[in-house]
Amino acid sequence: MSDNISPEQHRSEIASLNHEIYTLRRRLDERGISEYSANRHDPFNNPTEYHEYAGDYSKILPQSADGSFEIPLEPRKEERKRIKKFYAIAGGCMLAHFIVSDYLASAIMAIIFSVIQGMNPDIDISVIKEYLRTSSIIAGLTLIVYTLTNLGFASLGIKLSGDNRLDLVRTRNYSVGKGLQYCSIGIFLLFLATIASIFFESIFSRYGYTTDVMNTEGMAVTNMGKIIMMVYTCIIAPVTEEVFFRGMLLKTFSKANQRFAVFISALFFGLSHANIPQFLLAFTLGIFLAHITLIHGSIIPAIVVHAFLNTYSSISSELDLTGRALILFNEIFIFLAIMGCAMLIVFRIEHKLPATTPAQTRRGFSLAIVSPLVAAALVIQVLYTLSLIFSSPLLDFVRMYF
């Protein structure tokens, strides 16, 4: 076959390989790794990964502390057991977060409802429900419940995994310029998700269903309610959700396969929103946020992008624009999305998602999916989301009890 390759093609291939080697060496230098070799932080000889965020693999396979040790293609019993332990921690915390947040919110709301009804026995139940919906109570309850569950289960997962909380905020090679680039990319992803949501809604509406099942119209309409929701949406939620999803969840799933960790954490992030429009944005955005978290070894860049997009969306929803003002606002949004598209192209040229070696493939999804807690977290959240859109005995059962 080599006889069919011309000298020009041969030189072109060599130049391409040399360029790839140069790029990999530059990435290693940026991460402070002067010499590439198999070790406890990179037992799979994978230069495309961000080894600092994965942690010490000798916690899973002690032999990997020996630089000359070669990881077997198939994980043996003890290694498989230890990997599944980390996956169980992540899946268990995700499942517990989903169930506890729902039950806790329902329990507190039931108590508040009972107290109001006890103090005003002559008031109609529908009046009490409308009061709870429009007042600041639901907004305050949302803030308290999700702050507690996000931080609580993130702390639990980090402790069980033996990771250091400070490692989540030790940021490398980050600047204001990169922050602006990432925020503009976020606008582009928001634009894509908006277009996709409109497309799916048009399909579902033909059959009498809707993808927008989270009806927030008329909720927390008081001044205090709006303030609480703004604080939660723009500050509290971005911080606590990033601690949970890009902090604990991504880091715990990253022990053996970072590419898998990026997609599984993004999938859980999307499913946690329990509706299709927000899933489309949360999943695609989750991949990007996980990537920049790995690049900078910190959740700080992801928090900035998350807070920016939530603030932008909150302000947009509060604006009551019509006519020329609305047209101008949409034109600005499209312009920013085009800029974000250009920034994403530049970003993807400079940074690739971690690749996966054959050995890592056997330690990613194939092991996670046989973990009962990971599988349960995925199945229950998928069925719960579907139950909000469709109606069937099985889906209604899941919605009622989970």
XYZ file of C-alpha atoms in Angstrom:
402
model
C 0.000 0.000 0.000
C 2.908 2.319 0.751
C 3.989 2.031 -2.913
C 0.837 3.896 -3.916
C 1.643 6.918 -1.714
C 3.447 9.731 -3.475
C 6.362 11.549 -1.793
C 4.157 14.639 -1.439
C 1.473 12.651 0.378
C 4.111 11.049 2.598
C 5.552 14.445 3.571
C 2.044 15.772 4.165
C 1.227 12.918 6.547
C 4.507 13.410 8.437
C 3.819 17.138 8.731
C 0.313 16.423 10.017
C 1.634 13.997 12.633
C 4.317 16.453 13.728
C 1.682 19.148 14.105
C -0.460 16.810 16.236
C 2.546 15.976 18.427
C 3.322 19.685 18.802
C -0.296 20.426 19.778
C -0.348 17.665 22.396
C 2.980 18.801 23.859
C 1.714 22.379 24.066
C -1.404 21.230 25.902
C 0.742 19.260 28.336
C 2.967 22.288 28.914
C -0.096 24.454 29.595
C -1.135 21.991 32.271
C 2.308 21.977 33.850
C 3.228 18.456 32.741
C 6.797 18.497 31.486
C 7.048 14.844 30.521
C 4.280 12.515 29.446
C 4.336 9.052 30.993
C 1.958 6.545 32.523
C 1.291 7.342 36.188
C -1.419 7.345 38.794
C -3.029 10.453 37.278
C -2.862 9.141 33.711
C -2.821 5.338 33.807
C -4.429 5.052 30.350
C -1.728 7.039 28.496
C -4.367 9.449 27.215
C -2.915 12.926 26.482
C -6.356 14.302 25.532
C -7.675 14.070 29.091
C -7.394 16.623 31.881
C -5.686 14.468 34.458
C -5.784 16.888 37.375
C -9.575 16.817 37.467
C -9.796 13.020 37.275
C -7.752 12.541 40.428
C -5.508 9.744 41.631
C -6.346 6.447 39.913
C -4.349 4.504 42.480
C -7.433 4.812 44.703
C -9.073 2.439 42.245
C -6.054 0.435 41.088
C -3.076 0.692 43.489
C -0.680 -0.737 40.858
C -1.159 2.413 38.754
C 1.137 4.241 41.188
C 3.956 2.356 39.473
C 4.883 4.316 36.335
C 5.832 1.106 34.512
C 2.492 -0.594 35.166
C 0.293 -1.154 32.105
C -3.482 -1.067 32.527
C -5.146 -4.255 31.212
C -7.682 -3.850 28.428
C -10.462 -5.432 30.481
C -10.864 -4.361 34.132
C -10.418 -7.203 36.579
C -12.822 -7.928 39.410
C -11.367 -5.620 42.076
C -10.846 -2.718 39.683
C -14.340 -3.113 38.281
C -15.757 -3.192 41.788
C -13.988 0.026 42.801
C -15.028 1.868 39.616
C -18.639 0.824 40.149
C -18.373 2.119 43.709
C -17.690 5.643 42.417
C -20.475 5.312 39.847
C -22.821 4.170 42.615
C -21.898 7.235 44.682
C -22.695 9.570 41.780
C -25.873 7.729 40.770
C -27.045 7.408 44.361
C -26.562 11.110 45.063
C -28.400 11.979 41.825
C -31.312 9.681 42.676
C -31.495 10.892 46.272
C -31.308 14.514 45.122
C -34.256 13.962 42.771
C -36.454 12.149 45.302
C -35.621 14.218 48.396
C -36.038 17.581 46.677
C -39.481 16.572 45.410
C -40.670 15.040 48.684
C -39.197 17.824 50.816
C -40.885 20.520 48.745
C -44.203 18.628 48.806
C -43.993 18.041 52.571
C -43.220 21.668 53.393
C -45.960 22.888 51.046
C -48.461 20.494 52.673
C -47.547 21.835 56.118
C -47.926 25.450 54.991
C -51.242 24.620 53.342
C -52.521 22.921 56.510
C -51.492 25.842 58.710
C -53.228 28.392 56.481
C -56.329 26.220 56.255
C -56.370 25.726 60.036
C -56.159 29.470 60.635
C -58.842 30.182 58.010
C -61.248 27.189 57.989
C -63.930 29.058 56.065
C -61.723 29.917 53.076
C -62.157 27.819 49.948
C -59.270 25.471 49.114
C -58.870 26.967 45.628
C -58.309 30.388 47.184
C -55.511 29.029 49.370
C -53.885 27.322 46.370
C -54.028 30.527 44.346
C -52.528 32.476 47.245
C -49.640 30.028 47.576
C -49.034 30.168 43.832
C -48.964 33.948 43.520
C -47.200 34.840 46.783
C -43.494 34.628 47.578
C -43.941 31.314 49.430
C -43.216 29.050 46.451
C -40.225 31.196 45.466
C -38.782 30.991 48.975
C -39.497 27.265 49.161
C -37.722 26.676 45.838
C -34.671 28.584 47.030
C -34.450 26.722 50.350
C -35.124 23.188 49.057
C -32.812 23.233 46.044
C -30.032 25.050 47.849
C -30.101 22.404 50.586
C -30.294 19.440 48.206
C -27.714 20.755 45.730
C -25.112 21.554 48.373
C -26.062 18.702 50.701
C -25.766 15.869 48.200
C -22.763 17.476 46.518
C -20.965 17.512 49.876
C -22.021 13.926 50.557
C -20.767 12.719 47.178
C -17.454 14.557 47.489
C -16.916 13.134 50.982
C -17.742 9.555 49.943
C -15.445 9.878 46.905
C -12.569 11.145 49.043
C -12.103 14.293 46.922
C -11.012 17.723 48.109
C -13.665 20.465 47.949
C -11.016 23.106 47.272
C -10.019 21.315 44.053
C -13.337 22.429 42.578
C -12.389 26.122 42.656
C -8.627 26.095 41.926
C -8.849 27.754 38.517
C -6.079 27.616 35.881
C -5.506 29.677 32.727
C -8.749 31.629 33.010
C -9.204 35.285 32.060
C -11.876 37.901 31.437
C -11.459 37.354 27.702
C -12.152 33.646 28.024
C -15.139 34.411 30.236
C -16.625 36.674 27.554
C -15.955 34.044 24.892
C -17.701 31.363 26.930
C -20.718 33.601 27.659
C -21.136 34.371 23.953
C -21.037 30.635 23.207
C -23.739 30.195 25.829
C -25.951 32.680 23.958
C -25.491 30.647 20.770
C -26.461 27.428 22.570
C -29.517 29.209 23.982
C -30.459 30.272 20.450
C -30.131 26.692 19.138
C -32.182 25.321 22.030
C -34.902 27.920 21.384
C -35.154 26.915 17.713
C -35.194 23.208 18.633
C -37.888 23.800 21.278
C -40.131 25.535 18.756
C -39.655 22.615 16.342
C -40.522 19.941 18.932
C -43.475 21.928 20.265
C -44.925 22.164 16.752
C -44.731 18.361 16.418
C -46.180 17.592 19.862
C -49.004 20.126 19.464
C -50.288 18.268 16.396
C -51.182 15.337 18.659
C -52.638 17.391 21.493
C -49.553 17.454 23.737
C -47.205 20.190 24.839
C -43.510 20.098 25.658
C -43.758 23.176 27.896
C -45.174 21.475 30.980
C -43.587 23.816 33.528
C -46.262 26.513 33.628
C -44.811 29.331 35.738
C -47.226 32.009 34.563
C -48.756 33.827 37.525
C -46.288 32.356 40.046
C -44.555 34.553 42.618
C -46.012 37.758 41.161
C -45.498 39.797 44.333
C -42.487 42.100 44.564
C -40.911 39.915 47.244
C -41.557 36.801 45.162
C -39.913 38.339 42.123
C -36.878 39.413 44.163
C -36.461 35.941 45.676
C -36.801 34.236 42.280
C -34.335 36.655 40.707
C -31.771 36.036 43.467
C -32.240 32.289 43.233
C -32.225 32.091 39.437
C -29.314 34.468 38.826
C -27.039 33.707 41.798
C -28.001 30.788 44.036
C -28.973 28.268 41.346
C -25.870 28.763 39.136
C -23.544 28.338 42.113
C -25.251 25.394 43.814
C -26.108 23.533 40.595
C -22.534 23.818 39.350
C -21.240 22.531 42.691
C -23.505 19.503 42.282
C -23.384 18.750 38.539
C -19.973 19.976 37.343
C -18.410 19.624 40.779
C -19.388 16.389 42.473
C -21.126 14.562 39.607
C -18.590 15.282 36.843
C -15.605 14.673 39.107
C -16.953 11.408 40.505
C -17.853 10.040 37.070
C -14.435 11.146 35.706
C -12.386 8.578 37.605
C -11.877 6.248 34.626
C -13.378 7.930 31.546
C -13.714 11.704 31.235
C -15.575 11.694 27.931
C -18.255 9.478 29.447
C -18.361 11.755 32.521
C -18.994 14.818 30.340
C -22.030 13.272 28.633
C -23.557 11.475 31.632
C -23.342 14.591 33.830
C -24.898 16.674 31.023
C -27.667 14.088 30.607
C -28.533 14.199 34.312
C -28.401 18.005 34.207
C -30.902 18.021 31.354
C -33.228 15.468 32.947
C -33.265 17.376 36.235
C -35.244 20.151 34.512
C -38.088 17.690 33.727
C -39.259 19.299 30.482
C -38.147 19.128 26.861
C -37.371 22.827 26.149
C -35.105 23.145 29.170
C -33.642 19.673 28.604
C -32.485 20.683 25.123
C -30.630 23.694 26.510
C -29.404 22.056 29.718
C -28.002 18.983 27.945
C -26.078 20.862 25.242
C -25.001 23.552 27.685
C -24.039 20.846 30.190
C -21.565 19.342 27.707
C -19.957 22.743 27.176
C -19.872 23.596 30.895
C -18.297 20.218 31.679
C -15.659 20.809 29.002
C -14.586 24.229 30.307
C -14.612 22.841 33.842
C -12.106 20.196 32.762
C -10.000 22.724 30.841
C -9.639 25.090 33.789
C -9.848 22.467 36.539
C -12.545 24.479 38.280
C -16.291 25.098 38.330
C -15.790 28.904 38.407
C -15.946 29.376 34.576
C -19.117 27.259 34.436
C -20.712 29.291 37.233
C -20.027 32.524 35.317
C -21.655 31.230 32.108
C -24.572 29.684 33.995
C -25.243 32.897 35.938
C -24.971 35.013 32.790
C -27.496 32.929 30.843
C -29.944 32.724 33.743
C -29.726 36.482 34.241
C -30.201 37.123 30.527
C -33.243 34.819 30.414
C -34.758 36.325 33.571
C -34.424 39.883 32.310
C -35.789 38.891 28.899
C -38.870 37.308 30.449
C -39.549 40.428 32.545
C -39.366 42.791 29.592
C -42.724 43.629 28.075
C -41.577 44.644 24.620
C -43.755 45.193 21.587
C -43.401 46.582 18.096
C -40.042 48.007 17.112
C -38.507 47.445 20.550
C -39.233 43.718 20.334
C -37.804 43.513 16.813
C -34.634 45.312 17.930
C -34.252 43.023 20.939
C -34.566 39.920 18.734
C -32.068 41.335 16.240
C -29.544 41.898 19.030
C -30.124 38.346 20.263
C -29.512 36.904 16.787
C -26.359 39.032 16.375
C -25.006 37.797 19.716
C -25.845 34.223 18.703
C -23.872 34.629 15.455
C -20.914 35.956 17.448
C -21.274 33.007 19.800
C -21.243 30.591 16.867
C -17.950 32.080 15.677
C -16.531 31.845 19.207
C -17.616 28.198 19.442
C -15.804 27.374 16.191
C -12.623 28.995 17.544
C -13.067 27.166 20.844
C -13.525 23.773 19.187
C -10.436 24.291 17.043
C -8.339 24.980 20.138
C -9.973 22.474 22.489
C -11.277 18.999 21.802
C -13.383 16.879 24.092
C -11.323 14.142 25.744
C -10.952 11.064 23.563
C -11.392 7.546 24.906
C -8.892 4.712 24.745
C -10.112 1.111 24.252
C -9.384 0.362 27.915
C -11.393 3.389 29.049
C -14.333 2.386 26.843
C -14.666 -0.755 28.954
C -14.693 1.331 32.121
C -17.293 3.943 31.139
C -20.938 3.525 30.180
C -20.795 -0.277 30.110
C -19.937 -0.332 33.821
C -22.131 2.595 34.847
C -25.311 1.241 33.293
C -25.081 -1.986 35.326
C -24.908 0.056 38.514
C -28.452 -0.178 39.956
C -28.331 3.374 41.331
C -27.172 4.949 38.057
C -29.739 2.971 36.047
C -32.517 3.819 38.514
C -31.645 7.520 38.461
C -31.785 7.577 34.663
C -34.960 5.517 34.238
C -36.972 7.239 36.964
C -36.121 10.744 35.765
C -36.909 9.861 32.144
C -40.265 8.355 33.128
C -41.046 11.306 35.384
C -40.410 13.762 32.542
C -42.554 11.705 30.164
C -45.329 11.570 32.783
C -45.542 15.349 32.673
C -46.163 15.208 28.916
C -48.109 11.997 28.385
C -50.561 10.057 30.497
C -50.426 6.313 31.220
C -50.821 4.167 34.362
C -47.077 3.439 34.576
C -46.045 7.056 34.035
C -48.668 8.319 36.487
C -47.381 5.819 39.080
C -43.818 7.092 38.710
C -45.003 10.680 38.919
C -47.060 9.948 42.052
C -44.372 8.095 43.999
C -41.210 9.759 42.772
